[in-house]
Amino acid sequence: MGLMEKRRCRNFLIYVNKYDQKDPKTMDKFDGQKQTGAELFKKFGLEPNTIDFIGHAMGLFLNDNYLNEPAINLIERINLYADSMGRYGDTPFLYPIYGLGGIPEGFSRLAAIHGGTYMLRTNADEILMESGKVVGIRSGTETAKAPMVICDPSYVLNLDRVKKVGQVIRSICILQHPIPNTKDSNSCQIIIPQKQVNRKSDIYIALVSSGHAVCPKEFLIAMISTNIETSNPENELKPALELLGPVKEMFTSIKDLYEPFTTGKDDGLFITKSYDATSHFETSVDDVMELYTRITGETLDLTNLPPDEEDQ
């Protein structure tokens, strides 16, 4: 990014930060509800590479459709990114200590506090249906009765409730050095915008280390993922692998992606989407929010939460 482009980008970010749809003085004759993201970028004369960075690395958009949508979506996402900076360290992203297993562990604790029962290392062998409605699950010779079941697509592949929407390739790479050109950071997220590598979807890299208590101090773990677009999936990871430098060991897997085509309201079987290629989990959070609405009929409001019992 040249000197003049840095200035244009700075002016753009200052404008977005001050933008208030309810205050015309902050809008500078631009209506984010009626005008598009492309028009907003044009207003500041930003270059294509800068637009790619802002849209995909800051706005976390999965494709370029946002350019033709109301600019307010772009403005809100950039402000969310900016507001998240400095909240916990020098990054807008969070990753749980001890890895993602900390999330179900936290759920298990809350389940116990509120009278729920959780079972570890227990297979769900069958979802039990009667008269077209869920009545529980079977695990081995035991059954658990329930008026609803919440699950991911892998549990219902034989029930004609989901459709395949694509494939994702993931590689777990064990490194003995930080990723070059990241200021020796022991954790980072890198998003390679689709246009930069002539693709239809972005490539994601997430780096974690002993600072997250997920590996010994002499190692780092980089996770690469993207949607499969060709008949040679491993080759699609090449742009990311070139950024990593030497890789000591790599473990690659390919998974089918599914989405439910039923809502669950009629049979009590509520199904999430498969985990996609994104490394920031925003799409997973959106899926959970949408699932909550399907189950309860209400929109989850996170703006007025009760105080955390541990903080009292």
PDB file of C-alpha atoms in Angstrom:
ATOM      1  CA  MET A   1       0.000   0.000   0.000  1.00  0.00           C
ATOM      2  CA  GLY A   2       1.575   3.240  -1.154  1.00  0.00           C
ATOM      3  CA  LEU A   3       1.676   6.499   0.771  1.00  0.00           C
ATOM      4  CA  MET A   4      -1.320   8.020  -1.024  1.00  0.00           C
ATOM      5  CA  GLU A   5      -3.338   4.826  -0.671  1.00  0.00           C
ATOM      6  CA  LYS A   6      -2.597   4.717   3.063  1.00  0.00           C
ATOM      7  CA  ARG A   7      -4.000   8.231   3.321  1.00  0.00           C
ATOM      8  CA  ARG A   8      -7.156   7.280   1.406  1.00  0.00           C
ATOM      9  CA  CYS A   9      -7.588   4.163   3.553  1.00  0.00           C
ATOM     10  CA  ARG A  10      -7.121   6.207   6.721  1.00  0.00           C
ATOM     11  CA  ASN A  11      -9.778   8.700   5.601  1.00  0.00           C
ATOM     12  CA  PHE A  12     -12.107   5.817   4.775  1.00  0.00           C
ATOM     13  CA  LEU A  13     -11.714   4.206   8.211  1.00  0.00           C
ATOM     14  CA  ILE A  14     -12.177   7.534  10.011  1.00  0.00           C
ATOM     15  CA  TYR A  15     -15.363   8.142   8.039  1.00  0.00           C
ATOM     16  CA  VAL A  16     -16.732   4.670   8.760  1.00  0.00           C
ATOM     17  CA  ASN A  17     -15.944   5.017  12.463  1.00  0.00           C
ATOM     18  CA  LYS A  18     -17.901   8.272  12.721  1.00  0.00           C
ATOM     19  CA  TYR A  19     -20.763   7.197  10.451  1.00  0.00           C
ATOM     20  CA  ASP A  20     -24.198   7.290  12.099  1.00  0.00           C
ATOM     21  CA  GLN A  21     -27.261   6.513   9.985  1.00  0.00           C
ATOM     22  CA  LYS A  22     -29.358   8.691  12.292  1.00  0.00           C
ATOM     23  CA  ASP A  23     -27.082  11.714  12.003  1.00  0.00           C
ATOM     24  CA  PRO A  24     -26.881  13.202   8.478  1.00  0.00           C
ATOM     25  CA  LYS A  25     -23.895  15.310   9.527  1.00  0.00           C
ATOM     26  CA  THR A  26     -21.775  12.135   9.730  1.00  0.00           C
ATOM     27  CA  MET A  27     -22.970  10.753   6.392  1.00  0.00           C
ATOM     28  CA  ASP A  28     -21.411  13.369   4.065  1.00  0.00           C
ATOM     29  CA  LYS A  29     -24.209  12.998   1.497  1.00  0.00           C
ATOM     30  CA  PHE A  30     -23.847   9.206   1.472  1.00  0.00           C
ATOM     31  CA  ASP A  31     -26.771   6.958   2.468  1.00  0.00           C
ATOM     32  CA  GLY A  32     -25.570   3.578   3.637  1.00  0.00           C
ATOM     33  CA  GLN A  33     -29.085   2.162   3.463  1.00  0.00           C
ATOM     34  CA  LYS A  34     -29.582   3.048  -0.189  1.00  0.00           C
ATOM     35  CA  GLN A  35     -26.079   3.054  -1.650  1.00  0.00           C
ATOM     36  CA  THR A  36     -23.810   0.022  -2.027  1.00  0.00           C
ATOM     37  CA  GLY A  37     -20.480  -1.016  -0.607  1.00  0.00           C
ATOM     38  CA  ALA A  38     -18.907  -0.527  -4.041  1.00  0.00           C
ATOM     39  CA  GLU A  39     -20.157   3.063  -4.089  1.00  0.00           C
ATOM     40  CA  LEU A  40     -18.671   3.685  -0.646  1.00  0.00           C
ATOM     41  CA  PHE A  41     -15.255   2.442  -1.760  1.00  0.00           C
ATOM     42  CA  LYS A  42     -15.521   4.533  -4.918  1.00  0.00           C
ATOM     43  CA  LYS A  43     -16.266   7.601  -2.807  1.00  0.00           C
ATOM     44  CA  PHE A  44     -12.764   7.286  -1.311  1.00  0.00           C
ATOM     45  CA  GLY A  45     -11.048   5.995  -4.444  1.00  0.00           C
ATOM     46  CA  LEU A  46      -9.637   2.874  -2.835  1.00  0.00           C
ATOM     47  CA  GLU A  47      -7.603   0.410  -4.892  1.00  0.00           C
ATOM     48  CA  PRO A  48      -8.800  -3.195  -5.551  1.00  0.00           C
ATOM     49  CA  ASN A  49      -6.196  -4.752  -3.224  1.00  0.00           C
ATOM     50  CA  THR A  50      -7.227  -2.431  -0.398  1.00  0.00           C
ATOM     51  CA  ILE A  51     -10.882  -3.274  -1.018  1.00  0.00           C
ATOM     52  CA  ASP A  52     -10.040  -6.985  -0.836  1.00  0.00           C
ATOM     53  CA  PHE A  53      -8.273  -6.507   2.492  1.00  0.00           C
ATOM     54  CA  ILE A  54     -11.031  -4.428   4.057  1.00  0.00           C
ATOM     55  CA  GLY A  55     -13.879  -6.613   2.807  1.00  0.00           C
ATOM     56  CA  HIS A  56     -12.405 -10.026   3.557  1.00  0.00           C
ATOM     57  CA  ALA A  57      -9.872  -9.529   6.372  1.00  0.00           C
ATOM     58  CA  MET A  58     -11.776  -6.868   8.340  1.00  0.00           C
ATOM     59  CA  GLY A  59     -15.374  -7.307   7.208  1.00  0.00           C
ATOM     60  CA  LEU A  60     -15.001 -11.124   7.049  1.00  0.00           C
ATOM     61  CA  PHE A  61     -17.271 -11.325   4.010  1.00  0.00           C
ATOM     62  CA  LEU A  62     -17.183 -14.754   2.369  1.00  0.00           C
ATOM     63  CA  ASN A  63     -17.513 -13.390  -1.174  1.00  0.00           C
ATOM     64  CA  ASP A  64     -17.847 -10.094  -3.030  1.00  0.00           C
ATOM     65  CA  ASN A  65     -21.640  -9.966  -3.042  1.00  0.00           C
ATOM     66  CA  TYR A  66     -21.450  -7.336  -0.309  1.00  0.00           C
ATOM     67  CA  LEU A  67     -20.196  -4.824  -2.870  1.00  0.00           C
ATOM     68  CA  ASN A  68     -23.674  -4.751  -4.407  1.00  0.00           C
ATOM     69  CA  GLU A  69     -25.523  -4.729  -1.088  1.00  0.00           C
ATOM     70  CA  PRO A  70     -26.346  -1.720   1.141  1.00  0.00           C
ATOM     71  CA  ALA A  71     -23.104  -0.217   2.450  1.00  0.00           C
ATOM     72  CA  ILE A  72     -24.435  -0.174   6.002  1.00  0.00           C
ATOM     73  CA  ASN A  73     -23.583  -3.897   6.222  1.00  0.00           C
ATOM     74  CA  LEU A  74     -19.956  -3.135   5.398  1.00  0.00           C
ATOM     75  CA  ILE A  75     -19.868  -0.185   7.782  1.00  0.00           C
ATOM     76  CA  GLU A  76     -21.218  -2.217  10.707  1.00  0.00           C
ATOM     77  CA  ARG A  77     -18.772  -5.070  10.136  1.00  0.00           C
ATOM     78  CA  ILE A  78     -15.747  -2.780   9.964  1.00  0.00           C
ATOM     79  CA  ASN A  79     -16.831  -1.003  13.136  1.00  0.00           C
ATOM     80  CA  LEU A  80     -17.282  -4.352  14.864  1.00  0.00           C
ATOM     81  CA  TYR A  81     -13.723  -5.255  13.892  1.00  0.00           C
ATOM     82  CA  ALA A  82     -12.420  -1.894  15.125  1.00  0.00           C
ATOM     83  CA  ASP A  83     -14.404  -2.072  18.386  1.00  0.00           C
ATOM     84  CA  SER A  84     -12.994  -5.558  19.045  1.00  0.00           C
ATOM     85  CA  MET A  85      -9.393  -4.426  18.720  1.00  0.00           C
ATOM     86  CA  GLY A  86      -7.707  -4.099  22.086  1.00  0.00           C
ATOM     87  CA  ARG A  87     -10.540  -5.692  24.058  1.00  0.00           C
ATOM     88  CA  TYR A  88      -8.403  -8.736  24.848  1.00  0.00           C
ATOM     89  CA  GLY A  89      -4.815  -8.177  23.757  1.00  0.00           C
ATOM     90  CA  ASP A  90      -3.862  -6.695  20.405  1.00  0.00           C
ATOM     91  CA  THR A  91      -6.192  -8.762  18.250  1.00  0.00           C
ATOM     92  CA  PRO A  92      -9.946  -8.577  17.517  1.00  0.00           C
ATOM     93  CA  PHE A  93     -10.181 -12.378  17.687  1.00  0.00           C
ATOM     94  CA  LEU A  94     -10.371 -14.781  20.618  1.00  0.00           C
ATOM     95  CA  TYR A  95      -9.236 -18.391  20.817  1.00  0.00           C
ATOM     96  CA  PRO A  96      -9.917 -20.475  23.939  1.00  0.00           C
ATOM     97  CA  ILE A  97      -7.063 -21.673  26.108  1.00  0.00           C
ATOM     98  CA  TYR A  98      -6.615 -25.469  25.750  1.00  0.00           C
ATOM     99  CA  GLY A  99      -8.286 -25.328  22.341  1.00  0.00           C
ATOM    100  CA  LEU A 100     -11.874 -25.480  21.156  1.00  0.00           C
ATOM    101  CA  GLY A 101     -12.659 -28.260  23.616  1.00  0.00           C
ATOM    102  CA  GLY A 102     -13.035 -25.506  26.198  1.00  0.00           C
ATOM    103  CA  ILE A 103     -16.338 -24.498  24.615  1.00  0.00           C
ATOM    104  CA  PRO A 104     -18.219 -27.809  25.188  1.00  0.00           C
ATOM    105  CA  GLU A 105     -16.495 -28.034  28.566  1.00  0.00           C
ATOM    106  CA  GLY A 106     -18.010 -24.680  29.518  1.00  0.00           C
ATOM    107  CA  PHE A 107     -21.400 -25.836  28.259  1.00  0.00           C
ATOM    108  CA  SER A 108     -21.141 -28.996  30.347  1.00  0.00           C
ATOM    109  CA  ARG A 109     -20.494 -26.955  33.494  1.00  0.00           C
ATOM    110  CA  LEU A 110     -23.487 -24.726  32.796  1.00  0.00           C
ATOM    111  CA  ALA A 111     -25.651 -27.772  32.072  1.00  0.00           C
ATOM    112  CA  ALA A 112     -24.758 -29.224  35.458  1.00  0.00           C
ATOM    113  CA  ILE A 113     -25.420 -25.928  37.267  1.00  0.00           C
ATOM    114  CA  HIS A 114     -28.884 -25.651  35.714  1.00  0.00           C
ATOM    115  CA  GLY A 115     -29.921 -29.256  36.322  1.00  0.00           C
ATOM    116  CA  GLY A 116     -28.938 -30.702  32.961  1.00  0.00           C
ATOM    117  CA  THR A 117     -27.260 -34.050  32.378  1.00  0.00           C
ATOM    118  CA  TYR A 118     -24.363 -34.526  29.988  1.00  0.00           C
ATOM    119  CA  MET A 119     -22.697 -37.756  28.942  1.00  0.00           C
ATOM    120  CA  LEU A 120     -19.121 -37.907  27.643  1.00  0.00           C
ATOM    121  CA  ARG A 121     -17.789 -40.546  25.226  1.00  0.00           C
ATOM    122  CA  THR A 122     -21.311 -41.724  24.485  1.00  0.00           C
ATOM    123  CA  ASN A 123     -22.415 -42.546  20.956  1.00  0.00           C
ATOM    124  CA  ALA A 124     -25.786 -41.472  19.608  1.00  0.00           C
ATOM    125  CA  ASP A 125     -26.546 -44.596  17.586  1.00  0.00           C
ATOM    126  CA  GLU A 126     -30.070 -43.728  16.494  1.00  0.00           C
ATOM    127  CA  ILE A 127     -32.530 -40.842  16.580  1.00  0.00           C
ATOM    128  CA  LEU A 128     -35.870 -42.281  17.623  1.00  0.00           C
ATOM    129  CA  MET A 129     -38.975 -41.155  15.725  1.00  0.00           C
ATOM    130  CA  GLU A 130     -42.652 -41.954  16.292  1.00  0.00           C
ATOM    131  CA  SER A 131     -45.412 -40.750  13.983  1.00  0.00           C
ATOM    132  CA  GLY A 132     -42.944 -38.445  12.253  1.00  0.00           C
ATOM    133  CA  LYS A 133     -41.787 -36.744  15.453  1.00  0.00           C
ATOM    134  CA  VAL A 134     -38.650 -37.058  17.581  1.00  0.00           C
ATOM    135  CA  VAL A 135     -39.063 -38.919  20.858  1.00  0.00           C
ATOM    136  CA  GLY A 136     -35.408 -39.381  21.867  1.00  0.00           C
ATOM    137  CA  ILE A 137     -32.148 -41.120  20.981  1.00  0.00           C
ATOM    138  CA  ARG A 138     -30.675 -44.587  21.409  1.00  0.00           C
ATOM    139  CA  SER A 139     -27.147 -45.269  22.623  1.00  0.00           C
ATOM    140  CA  GLY A 140     -26.351 -48.959  22.593  1.00  0.00           C
ATOM    141  CA  THR A 141     -29.137 -50.667  24.519  1.00  0.00           C
ATOM    142  CA  GLU A 142     -30.151 -47.516  26.396  1.00  0.00           C
ATOM    143  CA  THR A 143     -32.552 -44.792  25.311  1.00  0.00           C
ATOM    144  CA  ALA A 144     -33.034 -41.189  26.365  1.00  0.00           C
ATOM    145  CA  LYS A 145     -36.431 -39.594  25.831  1.00  0.00           C
ATOM    146  CA  ALA A 146     -36.712 -35.989  24.688  1.00  0.00           C
ATOM    147  CA  PRO A 147     -39.280 -33.772  22.908  1.00  0.00           C
ATOM    148  CA  MET A 148     -36.555 -32.369  20.641  1.00  0.00           C
ATOM    149  CA  VAL A 149     -33.084 -33.263  19.395  1.00  0.00           C
ATOM    150  CA  ILE A 150     -30.419 -30.778  18.327  1.00  0.00           C
ATOM    151  CA  CYS A 151     -27.594 -32.210  16.245  1.00  0.00           C
ATOM    152  CA  ASP A 152     -25.217 -31.642  13.361  1.00  0.00           C
ATOM    153  CA  PRO A 153     -25.770 -33.218   9.918  1.00  0.00           C
ATOM    154  CA  SER A 154     -23.538 -36.248  10.575  1.00  0.00           C
ATOM    155  CA  TYR A 155     -26.257 -37.749  12.788  1.00  0.00           C
ATOM    156  CA  VAL A 156     -29.050 -37.594  10.201  1.00  0.00           C
ATOM    157  CA  LEU A 157     -27.451 -38.606   6.907  1.00  0.00           C
ATOM    158  CA  ASN A 158     -29.847 -41.553   6.685  1.00  0.00           C
ATOM    159  CA  LEU A 159     -32.987 -39.559   7.540  1.00  0.00           C
ATOM    160  CA  ASP A 160     -33.347 -37.412   4.397  1.00  0.00           C
ATOM    161  CA  ARG A 161     -33.113 -34.124   6.281  1.00  0.00           C
ATOM    162  CA  VAL A 162     -29.941 -32.568   4.807  1.00  0.00           C
ATOM    163  CA  LYS A 163     -28.434 -31.806   1.420  1.00  0.00           C
ATOM    164  CA  LYS A 164     -24.797 -31.716   0.365  1.00  0.00           C
ATOM    165  CA  VAL A 165     -23.658 -28.187  -0.539  1.00  0.00           C
ATOM    166  CA  GLY A 166     -19.939 -28.670  -1.111  1.00  0.00           C
ATOM    167  CA  GLN A 167     -16.680 -29.910   0.366  1.00  0.00           C
ATOM    168  CA  VAL A 168     -13.966 -28.400   2.546  1.00  0.00           C
ATOM    169  CA  ILE A 169     -10.309 -29.335   2.809  1.00  0.00           C
ATOM    170  CA  ARG A 170      -8.414 -28.780   6.056  1.00  0.00           C
ATOM    171  CA  SER A 171      -4.758 -29.277   6.901  1.00  0.00           C
ATOM    172  CA  ILE A 172      -3.237 -29.207  10.366  1.00  0.00           C
ATOM    173  CA  CYS A 173       0.417 -28.208   9.969  1.00  0.00           C
ATOM    174  CA  ILE A 174       2.967 -28.608  12.747  1.00  0.00           C
ATOM    175  CA  LEU A 175       5.644 -25.920  12.612  1.00  0.00           C
ATOM    176  CA  GLN A 176       8.794 -25.226  14.572  1.00  0.00           C
ATOM    177  CA  HIS A 177       8.851 -21.527  13.770  1.00  0.00           C
ATOM    178  CA  PRO A 178       6.426 -18.595  13.562  1.00  0.00           C
ATOM    179  CA  ILE A 179       4.921 -17.814  10.173  1.00  0.00           C
ATOM    180  CA  PRO A 180       7.347 -15.538   8.289  1.00  0.00           C
ATOM    181  CA  ASN A 181       6.515 -11.830   8.064  1.00  0.00           C
ATOM    182  CA  THR A 182       4.180 -11.919  11.102  1.00  0.00           C
ATOM    183  CA  LYS A 183       6.676 -10.274  13.500  1.00  0.00           C
ATOM    184  CA  ASP A 184       7.308 -13.682  15.121  1.00  0.00           C
ATOM    185  CA  SER A 185       3.736 -13.799  16.381  1.00  0.00           C
ATOM    186  CA  ASN A 186       2.803 -16.985  18.220  1.00  0.00           C
ATOM    187  CA  SER A 187      -0.809 -16.636  17.109  1.00  0.00           C
ATOM    188  CA  CYS A 188      -2.485 -15.001  14.144  1.00  0.00           C
ATOM    189  CA  GLN A 189      -5.199 -15.329  11.542  1.00  0.00           C
ATOM    190  CA  ILE A 190      -4.465 -14.894   7.845  1.00  0.00           C
ATOM    191  CA  ILE A 191      -7.180 -14.630   5.226  1.00  0.00           C
ATOM    192  CA  ILE A 192      -6.155 -14.897   1.577  1.00  0.00           C
ATOM    193  CA  PRO A 193      -8.899 -13.132  -0.437  1.00  0.00           C
ATOM    194  CA  GLN A 194     -10.283 -15.152  -3.319  1.00  0.00           C
ATOM    195  CA  LYS A 195      -9.360 -12.639  -6.018  1.00  0.00           C
ATOM    196  CA  GLN A 196      -5.714 -12.657  -4.975  1.00  0.00           C
ATOM    197  CA  VAL A 197      -5.397 -16.322  -5.964  1.00  0.00           C
ATOM    198  CA  ASN A 198      -8.028 -16.519  -8.736  1.00  0.00           C
ATOM    199  CA  ARG A 199     -10.540 -18.443  -6.661  1.00  0.00           C
ATOM    200  CA  LYS A 200     -14.220 -18.237  -5.768  1.00  0.00           C
ATOM    201  CA  SER A 201     -13.608 -18.598  -2.015  1.00  0.00           C
ATOM    202  CA  ASP A 202     -11.026 -17.399   0.485  1.00  0.00           C
ATOM    203  CA  ILE A 203      -8.253 -19.477   2.043  1.00  0.00           C
ATOM    204  CA  TYR A 204      -7.951 -19.322   5.837  1.00  0.00           C
ATOM    205  CA  ILE A 205      -4.938 -19.808   8.099  1.00  0.00           C
ATOM    206  CA  ALA A 206      -5.183 -19.876  11.893  1.00  0.00           C
ATOM    207  CA  LEU A 207      -1.995 -20.146  13.935  1.00  0.00           C
ATOM    208  CA  VAL A 208      -1.960 -21.201  17.595  1.00  0.00           C
ATOM    209  CA  SER A 209       0.846 -22.165  19.956  1.00  0.00           C
ATOM    210  CA  SER A 210       1.828 -23.094  23.486  1.00  0.00           C
ATOM    211  CA  GLY A 211       0.363 -19.754  24.543  1.00  0.00           C
ATOM    212  CA  HIS A 212      -3.026 -21.405  24.033  1.00  0.00           C
ATOM    213  CA  ALA A 213      -1.863 -24.580  25.834  1.00  0.00           C
ATOM    214  CA  VAL A 214      -2.432 -26.690  22.731  1.00  0.00           C
ATOM    215  CA  CYS A 215       1.132 -27.853  22.012  1.00  0.00           C
ATOM    216  CA  PRO A 216       4.671 -27.945  23.497  1.00  0.00           C
ATOM    217  CA  LYS A 217       6.675 -24.720  23.498  1.00  0.00           C
ATOM    218  CA  GLU A 218       8.950 -25.777  20.637  1.00  0.00           C
ATOM    219  CA  PHE A 219       6.011 -26.195  18.236  1.00  0.00           C
ATOM    220  CA  LEU A 220       3.254 -24.100  16.643  1.00  0.00           C
ATOM    221  CA  ILE A 221       0.115 -25.340  14.898  1.00  0.00           C
ATOM    222  CA  ALA A 222      -1.224 -23.777  11.716  1.00  0.00           C
ATOM    223  CA  MET A 223      -4.660 -24.797  10.478  1.00  0.00           C
ATOM    224  CA  ILE A 224      -5.420 -24.194   6.793  1.00  0.00           C
ATOM    225  CA  SER A 225      -8.884 -24.523   5.283  1.00  0.00           C
ATOM    226  CA  THR A 226     -10.809 -23.636   2.148  1.00  0.00           C
ATOM    227  CA  ASN A 227     -13.741 -24.752   0.044  1.00  0.00           C
ATOM    228  CA  ILE A 228     -12.850 -27.290  -2.615  1.00  0.00           C
ATOM    229  CA  GLU A 229     -13.208 -25.930  -6.149  1.00  0.00           C
ATOM    230  CA  THR A 230     -11.152 -28.341  -8.270  1.00  0.00           C
ATOM    231  CA  SER A 231     -10.380 -32.031  -8.676  1.00  0.00           C
ATOM    232  CA  ASN A 232      -7.003 -31.487  -6.967  1.00  0.00           C
ATOM    233  CA  PRO A 233      -7.906 -30.201  -3.478  1.00  0.00           C
ATOM    234  CA  GLU A 234      -4.398 -30.451  -2.015  1.00  0.00           C
ATOM    235  CA  ASN A 235      -3.088 -28.080  -4.678  1.00  0.00           C
ATOM    236  CA  GLU A 236      -5.663 -25.481  -3.612  1.00  0.00           C
ATOM    237  CA  LEU A 237      -3.795 -25.097  -0.310  1.00  0.00           C
ATOM    238  CA  LYS A 238      -0.545 -24.202  -2.065  1.00  0.00           C
ATOM    239  CA  PRO A 239      -0.880 -20.388  -1.625  1.00  0.00           C
ATOM    240  CA  ALA A 240      -1.263 -20.882   2.132  1.00  0.00           C
ATOM    241  CA  LEU A 241       1.537 -23.420   2.418  1.00  0.00           C
ATOM    242  CA  GLU A 242       3.896 -21.017   0.656  1.00  0.00           C
ATOM    243  CA  LEU A 243       3.269 -18.502   3.440  1.00  0.00           C
ATOM    244  CA  LEU A 244       3.991 -20.962   6.237  1.00  0.00           C
ATOM    245  CA  GLY A 245       7.573 -21.846   5.401  1.00  0.00           C
ATOM    246  CA  PRO A 246       8.937 -25.320   6.302  1.00  0.00           C
ATOM    247  CA  VAL A 247       6.292 -27.692   7.668  1.00  0.00           C
ATOM    248  CA  LYS A 248       7.440 -30.506   9.967  1.00  0.00           C
ATOM    249  CA  GLU A 249       4.270 -32.571   9.652  1.00  0.00           C
ATOM    250  CA  MET A 250       0.921 -32.093   7.946  1.00  0.00           C
ATOM    251  CA  PHE A 251      -2.416 -33.871   8.406  1.00  0.00           C
ATOM    252  CA  THR A 252      -5.030 -33.265   5.699  1.00  0.00           C
ATOM    253  CA  SER A 253      -8.709 -34.184   5.625  1.00  0.00           C
ATOM    254  CA  ILE A 254     -11.612 -33.602   3.251  1.00  0.00           C
ATOM    255  CA  LYS A 255     -15.156 -33.306   4.555  1.00  0.00           C
ATOM    256  CA  ASP A 256     -18.550 -32.983   2.878  1.00  0.00           C
ATOM    257  CA  LEU A 257     -20.609 -29.931   3.802  1.00  0.00           C
ATOM    258  CA  TYR A 258     -24.317 -30.305   4.529  1.00  0.00           C
ATOM    259  CA  GLU A 259     -27.217 -27.998   5.265  1.00  0.00           C
ATOM    260  CA  PRO A 260     -30.687 -28.942   6.572  1.00  0.00           C
ATOM    261  CA  PHE A 261     -33.653 -28.434   4.284  1.00  0.00           C
ATOM    262  CA  THR A 262     -36.144 -28.802   7.125  1.00  0.00           C
ATOM    263  CA  THR A 263     -36.664 -26.321   9.956  1.00  0.00           C
ATOM    264  CA  GLY A 264     -37.295 -28.863  12.726  1.00  0.00           C
ATOM    265  CA  LYS A 265     -40.508 -27.155  13.801  1.00  0.00           C
ATOM    266  CA  ASP A 266     -42.701 -30.044  12.614  1.00  0.00           C
ATOM    267  CA  ASP A 267     -40.717 -33.034  13.877  1.00  0.00           C
ATOM    268  CA  GLY A 268     -38.617 -31.575  16.721  1.00  0.00           C
ATOM    269  CA  LEU A 269     -35.348 -32.458  14.956  1.00  0.00           C
ATOM    270  CA  PHE A 270     -33.227 -29.300  14.770  1.00  0.00           C
ATOM    271  CA  ILE A 271     -30.123 -29.617  12.611  1.00  0.00           C
ATOM    272  CA  THR A 272     -27.191 -27.237  12.268  1.00  0.00           C
ATOM    273  CA  LYS A 273     -25.055 -26.693   9.191  1.00  0.00           C
ATOM    274  CA  SER A 274     -21.674 -28.380   8.804  1.00  0.00           C
ATOM    275  CA  TYR A 275     -18.616 -26.397   9.859  1.00  0.00           C
ATOM    276  CA  ASP A 276     -17.440 -24.453   6.832  1.00  0.00           C
ATOM    277  CA  ALA A 277     -13.902 -23.402   5.891  1.00  0.00           C
ATOM    278  CA  THR A 278     -13.853 -20.150   7.883  1.00  0.00           C
ATOM    279  CA  SER A 279     -11.424 -19.966  10.797  1.00  0.00           C
ATOM    280  CA  HIS A 280     -13.140 -17.137  12.695  1.00  0.00           C
ATOM    281  CA  PHE A 281     -16.393 -19.033  13.510  1.00  0.00           C
ATOM    282  CA  GLU A 282     -18.649 -16.122  12.583  1.00  0.00           C
ATOM    283  CA  THR A 283     -20.757 -18.340  10.332  1.00  0.00           C
ATOM    284  CA  SER A 284     -21.080 -20.892  13.143  1.00  0.00           C
ATOM    285  CA  VAL A 285     -22.278 -18.195  15.525  1.00  0.00           C
ATOM    286  CA  ASP A 286     -24.812 -17.019  12.937  1.00  0.00           C
ATOM    287  CA  ASP A 287     -26.000 -20.619  12.566  1.00  0.00           C
ATOM    288  CA  VAL A 288     -26.494 -20.951  16.334  1.00  0.00           C
ATOM    289  CA  MET A 289     -28.436 -17.672  16.443  1.00  0.00           C
ATOM    290  CA  GLU A 290     -30.667 -18.851  13.594  1.00  0.00           C
ATOM    291  CA  LEU A 291     -31.124 -22.219  15.319  1.00  0.00           C
ATOM    292  CA  TYR A 292     -32.220 -20.451  18.508  1.00  0.00           C
ATOM    293  CA  THR A 293     -34.873 -18.579  16.543  1.00  0.00           C
ATOM    294  CA  ARG A 294     -36.123 -21.797  14.935  1.00  0.00           C
ATOM    295  CA  ILE A 295     -36.454 -23.494  18.321  1.00  0.00           C
ATOM    296  CA  THR A 296     -37.929 -20.660  20.389  1.00  0.00           C
ATOM    297  CA  GLY A 297     -39.577 -18.468  17.762  1.00  0.00           C
ATOM    298  CA  GLU A 298     -37.700 -15.498  19.226  1.00  0.00           C
ATOM    299  CA  THR A 299     -34.541 -13.632  18.305  1.00  0.00           C
ATOM    300  CA  LEU A 300     -31.710 -14.081  20.791  1.00  0.00           C
ATOM    301  CA  ASP A 301     -30.956 -10.731  22.427  1.00  0.00           C
ATOM    302  CA  LEU A 302     -27.383 -10.521  23.722  1.00  0.00           C
ATOM    303  CA  THR A 303     -27.554  -6.835  24.618  1.00  0.00           C
ATOM    304  CA  ASN A 304     -29.173  -7.280  28.026  1.00  0.00           C
ATOM    305  CA  LEU A 305     -27.684 -10.394  29.583  1.00  0.00           C
ATOM    306  CA  PRO A 306     -27.994 -11.185  33.306  1.00  0.00           C
ATOM    307  CA  PRO A 307     -24.756 -10.668  35.292  1.00  0.00           C
ATOM    308  CA  ASP A 308     -22.287 -13.534  35.355  1.00  0.00           C
ATOM    309  CA  GLU A 309     -22.614 -15.370  38.660  1.00  0.00           C
ATOM    310  CA  GLU A 310     -18.823 -15.677  38.862  1.00  0.00           C
ATOM    311  CA  ASP A 311     -18.508 -11.867  38.733  1.00  0.00           C
ATOM    312  CA  GLN A 312     -20.863 -11.277  41.638  1.00  0.00           C
TER     313      GLN A 312
END
